[in-house]
Short mmCIF file of C-alpha atoms in Angstrom, two decimals:
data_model
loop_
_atom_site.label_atom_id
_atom_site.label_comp_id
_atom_site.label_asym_id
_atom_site.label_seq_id
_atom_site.Cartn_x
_atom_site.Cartn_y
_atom_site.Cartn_z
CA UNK A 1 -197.72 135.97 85.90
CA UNK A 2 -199.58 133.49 83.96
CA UNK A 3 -199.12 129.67 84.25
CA UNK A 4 -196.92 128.44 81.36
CA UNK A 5 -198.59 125.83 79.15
CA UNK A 6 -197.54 123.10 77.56
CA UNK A 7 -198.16 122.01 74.06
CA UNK A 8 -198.02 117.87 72.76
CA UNK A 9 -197.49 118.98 69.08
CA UNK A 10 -196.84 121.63 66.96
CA UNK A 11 -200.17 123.08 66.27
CA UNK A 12 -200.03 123.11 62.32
CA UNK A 13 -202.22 126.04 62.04
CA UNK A 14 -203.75 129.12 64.31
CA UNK A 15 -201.33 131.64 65.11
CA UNK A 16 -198.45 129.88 63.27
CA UNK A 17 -200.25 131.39 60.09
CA UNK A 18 -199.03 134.88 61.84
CA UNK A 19 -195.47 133.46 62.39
CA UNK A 20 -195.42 132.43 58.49
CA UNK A 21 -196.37 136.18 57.93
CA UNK A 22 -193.77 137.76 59.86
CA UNK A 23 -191.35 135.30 58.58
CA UNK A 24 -191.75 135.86 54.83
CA UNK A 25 -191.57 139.69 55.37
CA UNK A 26 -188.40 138.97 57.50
CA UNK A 27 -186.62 137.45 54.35
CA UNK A 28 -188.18 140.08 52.08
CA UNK A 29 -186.15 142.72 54.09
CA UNK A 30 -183.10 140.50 55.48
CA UNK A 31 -182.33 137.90 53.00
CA UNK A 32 -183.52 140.00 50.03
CA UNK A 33 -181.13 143.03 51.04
CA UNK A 34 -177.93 140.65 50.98
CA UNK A 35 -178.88 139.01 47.80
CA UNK A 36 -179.63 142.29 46.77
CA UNK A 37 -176.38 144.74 48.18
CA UNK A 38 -174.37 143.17 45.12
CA UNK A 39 -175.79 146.51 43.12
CA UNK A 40 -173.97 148.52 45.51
CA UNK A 41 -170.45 146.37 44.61
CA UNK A 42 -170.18 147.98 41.55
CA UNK A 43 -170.48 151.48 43.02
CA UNK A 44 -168.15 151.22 46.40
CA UNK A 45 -165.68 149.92 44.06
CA UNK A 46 -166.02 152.76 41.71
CA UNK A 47 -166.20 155.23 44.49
CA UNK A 48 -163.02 153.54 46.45
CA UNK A 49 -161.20 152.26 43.53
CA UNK A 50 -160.16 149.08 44.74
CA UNK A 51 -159.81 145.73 43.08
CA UNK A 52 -162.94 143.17 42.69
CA UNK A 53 -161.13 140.69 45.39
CA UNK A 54 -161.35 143.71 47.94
CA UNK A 55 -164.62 144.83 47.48
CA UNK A 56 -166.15 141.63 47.51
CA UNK A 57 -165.43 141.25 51.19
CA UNK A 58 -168.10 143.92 52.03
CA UNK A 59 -170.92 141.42 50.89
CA UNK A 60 -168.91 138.30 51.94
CA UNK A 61 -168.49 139.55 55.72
CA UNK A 62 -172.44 140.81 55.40
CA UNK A 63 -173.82 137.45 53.88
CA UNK A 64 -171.21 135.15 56.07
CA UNK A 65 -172.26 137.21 60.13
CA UNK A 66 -175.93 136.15 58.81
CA UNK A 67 -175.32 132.37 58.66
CA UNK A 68 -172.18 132.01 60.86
CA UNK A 69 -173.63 133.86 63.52
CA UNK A 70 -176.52 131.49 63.85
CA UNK A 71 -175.60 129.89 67.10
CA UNK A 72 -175.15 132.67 68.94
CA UNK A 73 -178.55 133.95 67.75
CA UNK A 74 -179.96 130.16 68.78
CA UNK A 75 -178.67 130.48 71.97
CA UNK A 76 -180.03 134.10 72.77
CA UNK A 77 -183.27 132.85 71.81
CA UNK A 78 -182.51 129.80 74.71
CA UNK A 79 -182.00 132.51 77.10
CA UNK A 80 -185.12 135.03 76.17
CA UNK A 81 -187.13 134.32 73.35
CA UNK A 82 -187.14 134.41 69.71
CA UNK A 83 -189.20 137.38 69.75
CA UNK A 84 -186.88 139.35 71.60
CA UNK A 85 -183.46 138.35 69.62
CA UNK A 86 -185.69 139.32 66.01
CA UNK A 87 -187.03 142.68 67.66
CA UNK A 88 -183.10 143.14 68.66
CA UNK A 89 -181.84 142.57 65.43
CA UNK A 90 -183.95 145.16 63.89
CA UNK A 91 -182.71 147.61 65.57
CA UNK A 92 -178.81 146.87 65.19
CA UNK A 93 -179.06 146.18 61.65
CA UNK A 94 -180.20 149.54 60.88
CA UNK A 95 -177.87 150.95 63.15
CA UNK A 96 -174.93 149.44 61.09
CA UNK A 97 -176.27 150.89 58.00
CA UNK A 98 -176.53 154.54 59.36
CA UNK A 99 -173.35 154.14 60.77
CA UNK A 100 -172.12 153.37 56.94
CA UNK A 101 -172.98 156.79 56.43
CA UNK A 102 -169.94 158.34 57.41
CA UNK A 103 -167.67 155.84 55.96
CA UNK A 104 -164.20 156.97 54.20
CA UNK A 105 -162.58 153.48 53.97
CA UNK A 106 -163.46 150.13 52.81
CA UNK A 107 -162.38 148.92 56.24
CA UNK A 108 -165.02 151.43 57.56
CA UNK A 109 -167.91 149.61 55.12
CA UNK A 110 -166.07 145.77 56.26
CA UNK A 111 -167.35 146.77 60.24
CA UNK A 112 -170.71 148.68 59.54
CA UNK A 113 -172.01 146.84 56.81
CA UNK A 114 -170.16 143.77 56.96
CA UNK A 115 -170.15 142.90 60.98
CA UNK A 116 -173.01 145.12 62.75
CA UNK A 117 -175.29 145.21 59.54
CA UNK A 118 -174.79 141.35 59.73
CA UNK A 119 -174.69 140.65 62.97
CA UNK A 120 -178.68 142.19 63.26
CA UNK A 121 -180.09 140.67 60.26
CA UNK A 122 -178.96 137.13 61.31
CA UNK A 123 -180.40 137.79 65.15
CA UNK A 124 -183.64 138.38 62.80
CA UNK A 125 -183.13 135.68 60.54
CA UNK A 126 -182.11 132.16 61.94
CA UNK A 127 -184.59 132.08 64.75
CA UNK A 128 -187.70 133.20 62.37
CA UNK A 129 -187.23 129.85 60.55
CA UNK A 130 -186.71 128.71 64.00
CA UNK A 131 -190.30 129.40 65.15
CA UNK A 132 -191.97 128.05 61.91
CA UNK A 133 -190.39 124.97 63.01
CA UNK A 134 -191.75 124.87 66.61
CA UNK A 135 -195.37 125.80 64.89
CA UNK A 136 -195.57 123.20 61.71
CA UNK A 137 -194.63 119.62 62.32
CA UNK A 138 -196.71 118.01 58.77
CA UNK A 139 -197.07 121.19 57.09
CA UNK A 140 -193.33 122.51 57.85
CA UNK A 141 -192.15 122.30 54.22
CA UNK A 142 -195.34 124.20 52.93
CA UNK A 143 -195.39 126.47 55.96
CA UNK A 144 -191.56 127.17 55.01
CA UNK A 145 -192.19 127.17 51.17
CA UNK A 146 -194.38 130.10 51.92
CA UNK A 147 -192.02 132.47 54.22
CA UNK A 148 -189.22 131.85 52.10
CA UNK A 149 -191.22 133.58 49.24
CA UNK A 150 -190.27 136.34 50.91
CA UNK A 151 -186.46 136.24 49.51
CA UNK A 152 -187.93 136.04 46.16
CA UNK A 153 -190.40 139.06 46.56
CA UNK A 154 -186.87 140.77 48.18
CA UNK A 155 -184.96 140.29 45.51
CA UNK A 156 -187.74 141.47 42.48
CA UNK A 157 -188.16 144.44 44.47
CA UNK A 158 -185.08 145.99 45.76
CA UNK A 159 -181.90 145.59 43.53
CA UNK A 160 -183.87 148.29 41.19
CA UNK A 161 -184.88 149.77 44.61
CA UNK A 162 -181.42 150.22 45.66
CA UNK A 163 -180.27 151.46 42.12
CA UNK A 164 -182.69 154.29 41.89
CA UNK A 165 -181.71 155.25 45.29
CA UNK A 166 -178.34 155.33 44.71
CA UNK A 167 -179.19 156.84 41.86
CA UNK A 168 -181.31 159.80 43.18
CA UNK A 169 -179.52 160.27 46.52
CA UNK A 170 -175.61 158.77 46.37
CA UNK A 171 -174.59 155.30 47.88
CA UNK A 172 -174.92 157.36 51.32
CA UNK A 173 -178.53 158.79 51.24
CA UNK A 174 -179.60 155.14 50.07
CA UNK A 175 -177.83 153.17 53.15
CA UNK A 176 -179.60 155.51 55.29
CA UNK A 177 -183.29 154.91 53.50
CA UNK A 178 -181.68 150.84 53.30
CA UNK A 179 -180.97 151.15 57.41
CA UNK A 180 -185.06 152.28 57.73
CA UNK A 181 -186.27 149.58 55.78
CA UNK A 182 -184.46 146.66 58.24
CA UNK A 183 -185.63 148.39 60.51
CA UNK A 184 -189.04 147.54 60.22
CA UNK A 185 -187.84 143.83 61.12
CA UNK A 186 -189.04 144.79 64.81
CA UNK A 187 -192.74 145.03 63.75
CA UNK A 188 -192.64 141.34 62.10
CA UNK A 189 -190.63 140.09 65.65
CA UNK A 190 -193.32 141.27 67.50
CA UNK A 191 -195.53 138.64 65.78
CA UNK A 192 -193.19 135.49 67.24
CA UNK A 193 -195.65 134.62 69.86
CA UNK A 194 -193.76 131.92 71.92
CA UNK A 195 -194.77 128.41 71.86
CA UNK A 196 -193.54 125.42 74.58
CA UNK A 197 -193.72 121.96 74.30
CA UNK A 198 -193.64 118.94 76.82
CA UNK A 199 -190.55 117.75 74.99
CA UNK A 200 -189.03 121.18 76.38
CA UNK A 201 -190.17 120.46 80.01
CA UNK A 202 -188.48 116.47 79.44
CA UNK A 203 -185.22 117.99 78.21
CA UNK A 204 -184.70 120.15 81.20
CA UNK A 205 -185.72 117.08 83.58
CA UNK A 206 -182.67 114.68 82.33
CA UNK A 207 -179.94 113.69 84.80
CA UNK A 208 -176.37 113.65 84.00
CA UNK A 209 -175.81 110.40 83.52
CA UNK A 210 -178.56 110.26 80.81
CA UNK A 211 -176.79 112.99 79.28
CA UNK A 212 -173.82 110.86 78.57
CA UNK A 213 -175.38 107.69 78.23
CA UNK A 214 -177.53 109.76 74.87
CA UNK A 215 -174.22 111.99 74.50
CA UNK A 216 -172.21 108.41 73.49
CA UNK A 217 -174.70 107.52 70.99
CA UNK A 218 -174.68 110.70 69.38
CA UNK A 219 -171.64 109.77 67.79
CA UNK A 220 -173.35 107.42 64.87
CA UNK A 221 -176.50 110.39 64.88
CA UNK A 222 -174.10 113.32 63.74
CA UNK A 223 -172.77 111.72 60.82
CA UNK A 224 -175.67 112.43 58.57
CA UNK A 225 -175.97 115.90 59.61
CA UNK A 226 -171.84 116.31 58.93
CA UNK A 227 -172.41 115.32 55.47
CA UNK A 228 -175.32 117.24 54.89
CA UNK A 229 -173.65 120.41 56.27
CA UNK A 230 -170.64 119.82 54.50
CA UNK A 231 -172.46 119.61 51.23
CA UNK A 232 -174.65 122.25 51.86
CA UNK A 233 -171.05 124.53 52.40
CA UNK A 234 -170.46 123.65 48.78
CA UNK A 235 -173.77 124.72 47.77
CA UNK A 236 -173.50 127.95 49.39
CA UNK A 237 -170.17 128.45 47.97
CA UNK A 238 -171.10 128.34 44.41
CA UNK A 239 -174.65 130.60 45.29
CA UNK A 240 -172.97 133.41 47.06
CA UNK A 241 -171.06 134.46 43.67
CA UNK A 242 -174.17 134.71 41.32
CA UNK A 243 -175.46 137.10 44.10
CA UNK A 244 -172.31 139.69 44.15
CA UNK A 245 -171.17 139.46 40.50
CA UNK A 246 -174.20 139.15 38.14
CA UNK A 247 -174.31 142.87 37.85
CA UNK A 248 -171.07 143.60 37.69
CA UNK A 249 -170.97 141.14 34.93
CA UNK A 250 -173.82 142.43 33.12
CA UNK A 251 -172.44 145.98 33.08
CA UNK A 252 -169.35 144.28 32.01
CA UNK A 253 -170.78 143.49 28.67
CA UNK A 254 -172.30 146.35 27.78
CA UNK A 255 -175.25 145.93 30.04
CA UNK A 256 -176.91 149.19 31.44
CA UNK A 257 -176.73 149.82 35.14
CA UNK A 258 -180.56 149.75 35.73
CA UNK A 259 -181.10 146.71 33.51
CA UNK A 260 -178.42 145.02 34.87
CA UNK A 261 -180.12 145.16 38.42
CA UNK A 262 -183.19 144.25 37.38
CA UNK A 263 -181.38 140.60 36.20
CA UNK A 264 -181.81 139.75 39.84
CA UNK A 265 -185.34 140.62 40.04
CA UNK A 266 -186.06 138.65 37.25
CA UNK A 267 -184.39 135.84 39.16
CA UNK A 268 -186.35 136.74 42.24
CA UNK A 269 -189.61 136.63 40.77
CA UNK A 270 -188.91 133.04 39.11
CA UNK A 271 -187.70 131.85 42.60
CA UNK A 272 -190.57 133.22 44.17
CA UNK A 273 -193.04 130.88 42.37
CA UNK A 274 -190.73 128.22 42.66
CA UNK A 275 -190.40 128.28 46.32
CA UNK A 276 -194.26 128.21 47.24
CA UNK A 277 -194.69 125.59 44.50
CA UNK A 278 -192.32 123.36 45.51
CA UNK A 279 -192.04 123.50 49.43
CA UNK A 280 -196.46 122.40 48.67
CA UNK A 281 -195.21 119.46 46.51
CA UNK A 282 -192.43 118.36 48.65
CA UNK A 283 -195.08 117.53 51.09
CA UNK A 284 -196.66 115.83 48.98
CA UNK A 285 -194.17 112.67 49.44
CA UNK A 286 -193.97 111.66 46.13
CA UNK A 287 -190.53 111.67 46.29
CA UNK A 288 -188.03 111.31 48.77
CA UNK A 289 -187.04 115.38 50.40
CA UNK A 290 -182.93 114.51 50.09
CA UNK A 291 -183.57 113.74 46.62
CA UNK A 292 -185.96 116.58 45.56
CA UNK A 293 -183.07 118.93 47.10
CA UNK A 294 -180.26 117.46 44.99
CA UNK A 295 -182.80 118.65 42.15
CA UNK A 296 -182.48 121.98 43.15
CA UNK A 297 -178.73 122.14 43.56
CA UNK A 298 -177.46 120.17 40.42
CA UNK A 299 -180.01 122.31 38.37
CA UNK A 300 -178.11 125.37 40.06
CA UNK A 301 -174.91 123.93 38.84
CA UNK A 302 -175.63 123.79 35.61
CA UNK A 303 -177.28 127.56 35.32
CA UNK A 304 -174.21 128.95 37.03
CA UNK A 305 -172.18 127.14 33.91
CA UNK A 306 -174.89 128.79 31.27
CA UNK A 307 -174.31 132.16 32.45
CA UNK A 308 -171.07 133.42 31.11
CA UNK A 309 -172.60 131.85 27.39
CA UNK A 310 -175.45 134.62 28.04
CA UNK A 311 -173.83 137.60 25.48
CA UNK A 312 -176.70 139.26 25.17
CA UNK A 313 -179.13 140.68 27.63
CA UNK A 314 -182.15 138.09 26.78
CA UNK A 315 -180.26 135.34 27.29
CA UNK A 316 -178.78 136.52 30.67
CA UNK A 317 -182.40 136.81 31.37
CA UNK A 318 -183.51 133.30 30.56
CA UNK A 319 -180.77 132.17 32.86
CA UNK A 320 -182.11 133.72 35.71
CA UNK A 321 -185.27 132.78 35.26
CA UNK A 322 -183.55 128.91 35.60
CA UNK A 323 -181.52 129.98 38.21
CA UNK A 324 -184.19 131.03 40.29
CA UNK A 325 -186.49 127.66 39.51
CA UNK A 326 -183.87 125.47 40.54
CA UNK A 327 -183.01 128.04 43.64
CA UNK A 328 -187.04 127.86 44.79
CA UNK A 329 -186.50 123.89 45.18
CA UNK A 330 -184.13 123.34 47.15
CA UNK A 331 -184.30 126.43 49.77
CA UNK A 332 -187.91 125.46 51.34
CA UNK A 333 -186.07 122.25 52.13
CA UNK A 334 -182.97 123.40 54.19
CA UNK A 335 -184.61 123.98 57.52
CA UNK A 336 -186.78 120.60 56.86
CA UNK A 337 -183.68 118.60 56.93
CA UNK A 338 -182.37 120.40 59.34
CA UNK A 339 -185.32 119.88 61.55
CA UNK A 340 -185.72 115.86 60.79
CA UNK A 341 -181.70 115.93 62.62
CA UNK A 342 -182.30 118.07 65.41
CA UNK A 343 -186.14 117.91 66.95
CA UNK A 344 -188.47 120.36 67.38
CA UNK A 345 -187.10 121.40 70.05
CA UNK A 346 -183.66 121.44 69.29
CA UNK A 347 -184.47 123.33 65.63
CA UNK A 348 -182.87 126.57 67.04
CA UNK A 349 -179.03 124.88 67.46
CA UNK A 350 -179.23 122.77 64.67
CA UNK A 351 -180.04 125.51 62.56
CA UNK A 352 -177.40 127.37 63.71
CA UNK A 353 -174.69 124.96 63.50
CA UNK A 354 -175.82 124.32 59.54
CA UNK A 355 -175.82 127.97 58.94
CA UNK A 356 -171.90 127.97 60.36
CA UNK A 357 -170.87 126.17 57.29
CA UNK A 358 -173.42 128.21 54.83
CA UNK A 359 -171.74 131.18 56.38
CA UNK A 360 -168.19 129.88 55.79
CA UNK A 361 -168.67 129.37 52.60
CA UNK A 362 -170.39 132.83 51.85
CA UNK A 363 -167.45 134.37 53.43
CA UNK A 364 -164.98 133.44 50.83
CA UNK A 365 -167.31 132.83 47.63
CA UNK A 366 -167.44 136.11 46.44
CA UNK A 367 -163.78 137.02 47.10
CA UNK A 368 -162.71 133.96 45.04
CA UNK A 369 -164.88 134.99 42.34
CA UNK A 370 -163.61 138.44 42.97
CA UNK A 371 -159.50 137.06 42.57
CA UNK A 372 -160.58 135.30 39.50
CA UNK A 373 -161.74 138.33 37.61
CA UNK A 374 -159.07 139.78 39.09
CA UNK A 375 -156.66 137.54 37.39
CA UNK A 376 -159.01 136.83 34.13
CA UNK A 377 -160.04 140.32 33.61
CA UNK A 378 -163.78 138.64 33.33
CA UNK A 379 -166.06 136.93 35.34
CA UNK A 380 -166.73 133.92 33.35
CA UNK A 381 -164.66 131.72 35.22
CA UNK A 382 -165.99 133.12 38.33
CA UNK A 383 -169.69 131.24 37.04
CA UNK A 384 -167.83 128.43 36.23
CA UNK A 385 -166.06 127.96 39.97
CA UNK A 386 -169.34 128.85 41.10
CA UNK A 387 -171.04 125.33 39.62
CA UNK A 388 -168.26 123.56 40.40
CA UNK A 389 -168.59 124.10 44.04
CA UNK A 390 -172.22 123.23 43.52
CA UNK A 391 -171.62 119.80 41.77
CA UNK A 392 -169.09 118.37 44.48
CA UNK A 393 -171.99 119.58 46.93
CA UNK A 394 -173.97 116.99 45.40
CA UNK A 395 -171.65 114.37 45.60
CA UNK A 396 -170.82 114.97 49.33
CA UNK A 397 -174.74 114.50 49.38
CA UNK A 398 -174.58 111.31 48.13
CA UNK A 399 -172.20 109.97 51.02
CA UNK A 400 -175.88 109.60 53.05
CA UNK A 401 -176.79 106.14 51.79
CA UNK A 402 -180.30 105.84 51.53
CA UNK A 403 -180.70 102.40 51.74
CA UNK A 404 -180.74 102.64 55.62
CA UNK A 405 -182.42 100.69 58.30
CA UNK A 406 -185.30 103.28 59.75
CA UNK A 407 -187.20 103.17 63.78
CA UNK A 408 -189.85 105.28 64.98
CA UNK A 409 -187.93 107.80 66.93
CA UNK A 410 -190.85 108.06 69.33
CA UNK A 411 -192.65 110.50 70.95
CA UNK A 412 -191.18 114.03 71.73
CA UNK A 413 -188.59 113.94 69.33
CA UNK A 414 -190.08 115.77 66.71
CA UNK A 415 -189.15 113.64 64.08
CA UNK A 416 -191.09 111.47 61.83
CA UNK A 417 -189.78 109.30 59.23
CA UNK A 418 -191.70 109.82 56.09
CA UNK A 419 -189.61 108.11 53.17
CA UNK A 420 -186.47 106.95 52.19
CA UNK A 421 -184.26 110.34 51.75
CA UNK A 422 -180.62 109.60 52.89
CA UNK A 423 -180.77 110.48 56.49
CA UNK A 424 -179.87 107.90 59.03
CA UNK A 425 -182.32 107.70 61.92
CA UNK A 426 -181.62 105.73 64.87
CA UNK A 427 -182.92 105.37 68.13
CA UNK A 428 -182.85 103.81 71.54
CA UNK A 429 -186.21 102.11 72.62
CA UNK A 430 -185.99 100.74 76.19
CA UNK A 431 -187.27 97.34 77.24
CA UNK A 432 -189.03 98.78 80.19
CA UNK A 433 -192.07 100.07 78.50
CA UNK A 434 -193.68 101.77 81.90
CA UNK A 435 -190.56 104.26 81.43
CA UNK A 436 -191.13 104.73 77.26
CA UNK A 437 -191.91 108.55 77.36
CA UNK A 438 -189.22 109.73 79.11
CA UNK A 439 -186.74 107.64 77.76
CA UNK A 440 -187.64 108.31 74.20
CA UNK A 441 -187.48 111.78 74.72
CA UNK A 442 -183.60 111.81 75.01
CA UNK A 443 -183.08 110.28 71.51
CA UNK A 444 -181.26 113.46 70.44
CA UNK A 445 -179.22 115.55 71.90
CA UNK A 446 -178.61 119.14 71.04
CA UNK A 447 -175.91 119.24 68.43
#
């Protein structure tokens, strides 16, 4: 067996490159089928007859195991590898899907599609971001504005994908073609070449009484990440409806099907040149990261509020294109921020733990949305819920003062203050400098 080696740094280059790759096709196929499965809303509840509220859960459950499930995904890749979880998670996605196949019952399509369909796309999908993290320390955002093109590609190609399947070979015939695409997940896996670092080596060296010595102090760490989760809930919230609804609100007004599903193609391809565009200038630190994401969001909010006044089918297309500008600026950020809370190598958990409250809150978006049609008989006020969760999110943002008192965290902790952006960083630096490496080292612990 060969001798383990031990990096100093993320290498910001070489076979990360390859890593990028396989991460941008993993959101093409993952993140762009959830955004995407909202074409298939309209036809499960034709096929089932039940109401919006009820058939919303299908996409909620799929789109809420992909974020909630994030620890446990985190932790598998602890035990193994990140390349073994994705390769994994190819395989049980597309299992859920052909199991779909034979389903009679919405609760049938709430446990295939919903559970095992989202169980495997999140084992592919938290710890992809994961490795681009433990690969790009100064490039990250750019490195991470590049693979999360890949939603944007996802979601210009397959909601008319999906439709002319469904179209050509019933809801059934295209879950099974669906299940062969995610399946392919195991080829871009196989490209998540492991990486260690000597921060990885120090973390498994610490006593116990170090442990709760760093443990204690954690207490005044968290709070930034708290607020930032909680926000980012909200955020999620609001996006999760546009997602599940838009098409069932186009066809609503008069929109045809295929049309209709190309609305979040249009969307994807605005958010695709959004993303690589602005995860490169984020890096660029001419302004501060927290405050290029509230950019993002509170330019979501206010295209979620412009939708329902989109009567006709050009200006439901103008809105997208918005929707998916704003969308492409704040998405390259979310494993950034992540990443300045946790450490390199601590990106898996913290990841996880954020997704938790993404997840949460794209559990019970689209049903919400779904109750108010429900009780509207339209979806306009669905939109409008939708950028009122967003705006609060940006509020709760604005708990994280920014005029905090910054230290250099040290070595090891993956870390590096750039500007002022709202996070409070803190750290213990020990008199005894002859001890400096291995003390700095424990400035985080793993949330």
């Amino acid at each position: 067996m060969a001798k383990r080696q031990f990096a100093e740094k993320p290498p910001n280059g070489g076979w990360g490159w390859m890593v990028v790759v396989g991460t941008f096709f993993i959101h093409v196929v993952v993140v762009g089928s959830t955004k995407a499965f909202g074409v298939f809303y309209a036809e499960f509840r034709e096929v089932f007859q039940e109401s919006a509220g009820i058939t919303s859960f299908i996409s909620s459950i799929l789109g809420g195991m992909l974020l909630m499930c994030s620890p446990f995904a985190g932790a598998l890749s602890n035990l193994t590898s990140c390349r073994t979880v994705i390769i994994a998670g190819g395989v049980i996605s597309a299992v859920g899907l052909v199991v779909s196949f034979f389903a009679q019952t919405m609760i049938h399509l709430f446990f295939s599609v919903g559970v095992l369909t989202g169980l495997g796309l999140c084992l592919m999908y938290s710890p992809s971001l994961a490795m681009i993290g433990r690969y790009f320390d100064k490039r990250h955002a750019t490195a991470n504005g590049i693979a999360v093109c890949g939603t944007g590609v996802g979601i210009i190609a397959l909601p008319p994908l999906f439709q002319y399947l469904i179209d050509e070979f019933g809801w059934r015939g295209a879950l099974l073609i669906v299940g062969g695409l995610l399946f392919n997940g195991c080829v871009c896996g196989a490209l998540m070449r492991p990486i260690h670092f000597e921060e990885d080596r120090s973390k498994d060296q610490v006593d116990s009484e170090a442990q709760s010595s760093e443990d204690r102090k954690m207490t005044t760490i968290l709070r930034p990440f708290l607020v930032y989760s909680v926000s980012a809930f909200g955020t999620a919230l609001g996006n999760s409806i546009v997602f599940v609804h838009l098409v069932a609100h186009a066809q609503k007004i008069g929109i045809e099907k295929t049309p209709a599903a190309f609305l979040l193609s249009i969307m994807g391809i605005s958010e695709a040149v959004s993303r690589l565009l602005n995860g490169w200038l984020s890096d660029r630190r001419k302004i501060s990261k927290v405050y290029y994401y509230m950019i993002g969001i509170t330019g979501l909010a206010i295209s979620n509020i412009a939708i329902p006044f989109g009567r006709t089918y050009t200006g439901l297309v103008v809105c997208m294109v918005f929707y998916g500008f704003f969308s492409g600026i704040f998405f390259p950020l979310i494993a950034v921020l992540v990443r300045k809370y946790s450490g390199v190598s601590r990106i898996s958990g913290g990841l996880g733990w954020a997704f938790v409250f993404q997840g949460a809150a794209w559990l019970l978006g689209p049903p919400i949305a779904g109750w108010l049609y429900d009780a509207t008989g339209n979806y306009d006020w669905s939109f409008f819920a939708a950028a009122i969760f967003i705006f609060a999110s940006v509020l709760v943002l604005l708990l994280n003062p920014c005029s905090t008192t910054r230290r250099t965290l040290g070595p090891g902790t993956g870390q590096l203050p750039d500007q002022c952006d709202g996070v409070i960083v803190l750290s213990h630096m020990p008199r005894d400098t002859s001890n400096n490496v291995g003390q700095t080292n424990q400035s985080f612990r793993e949330m």
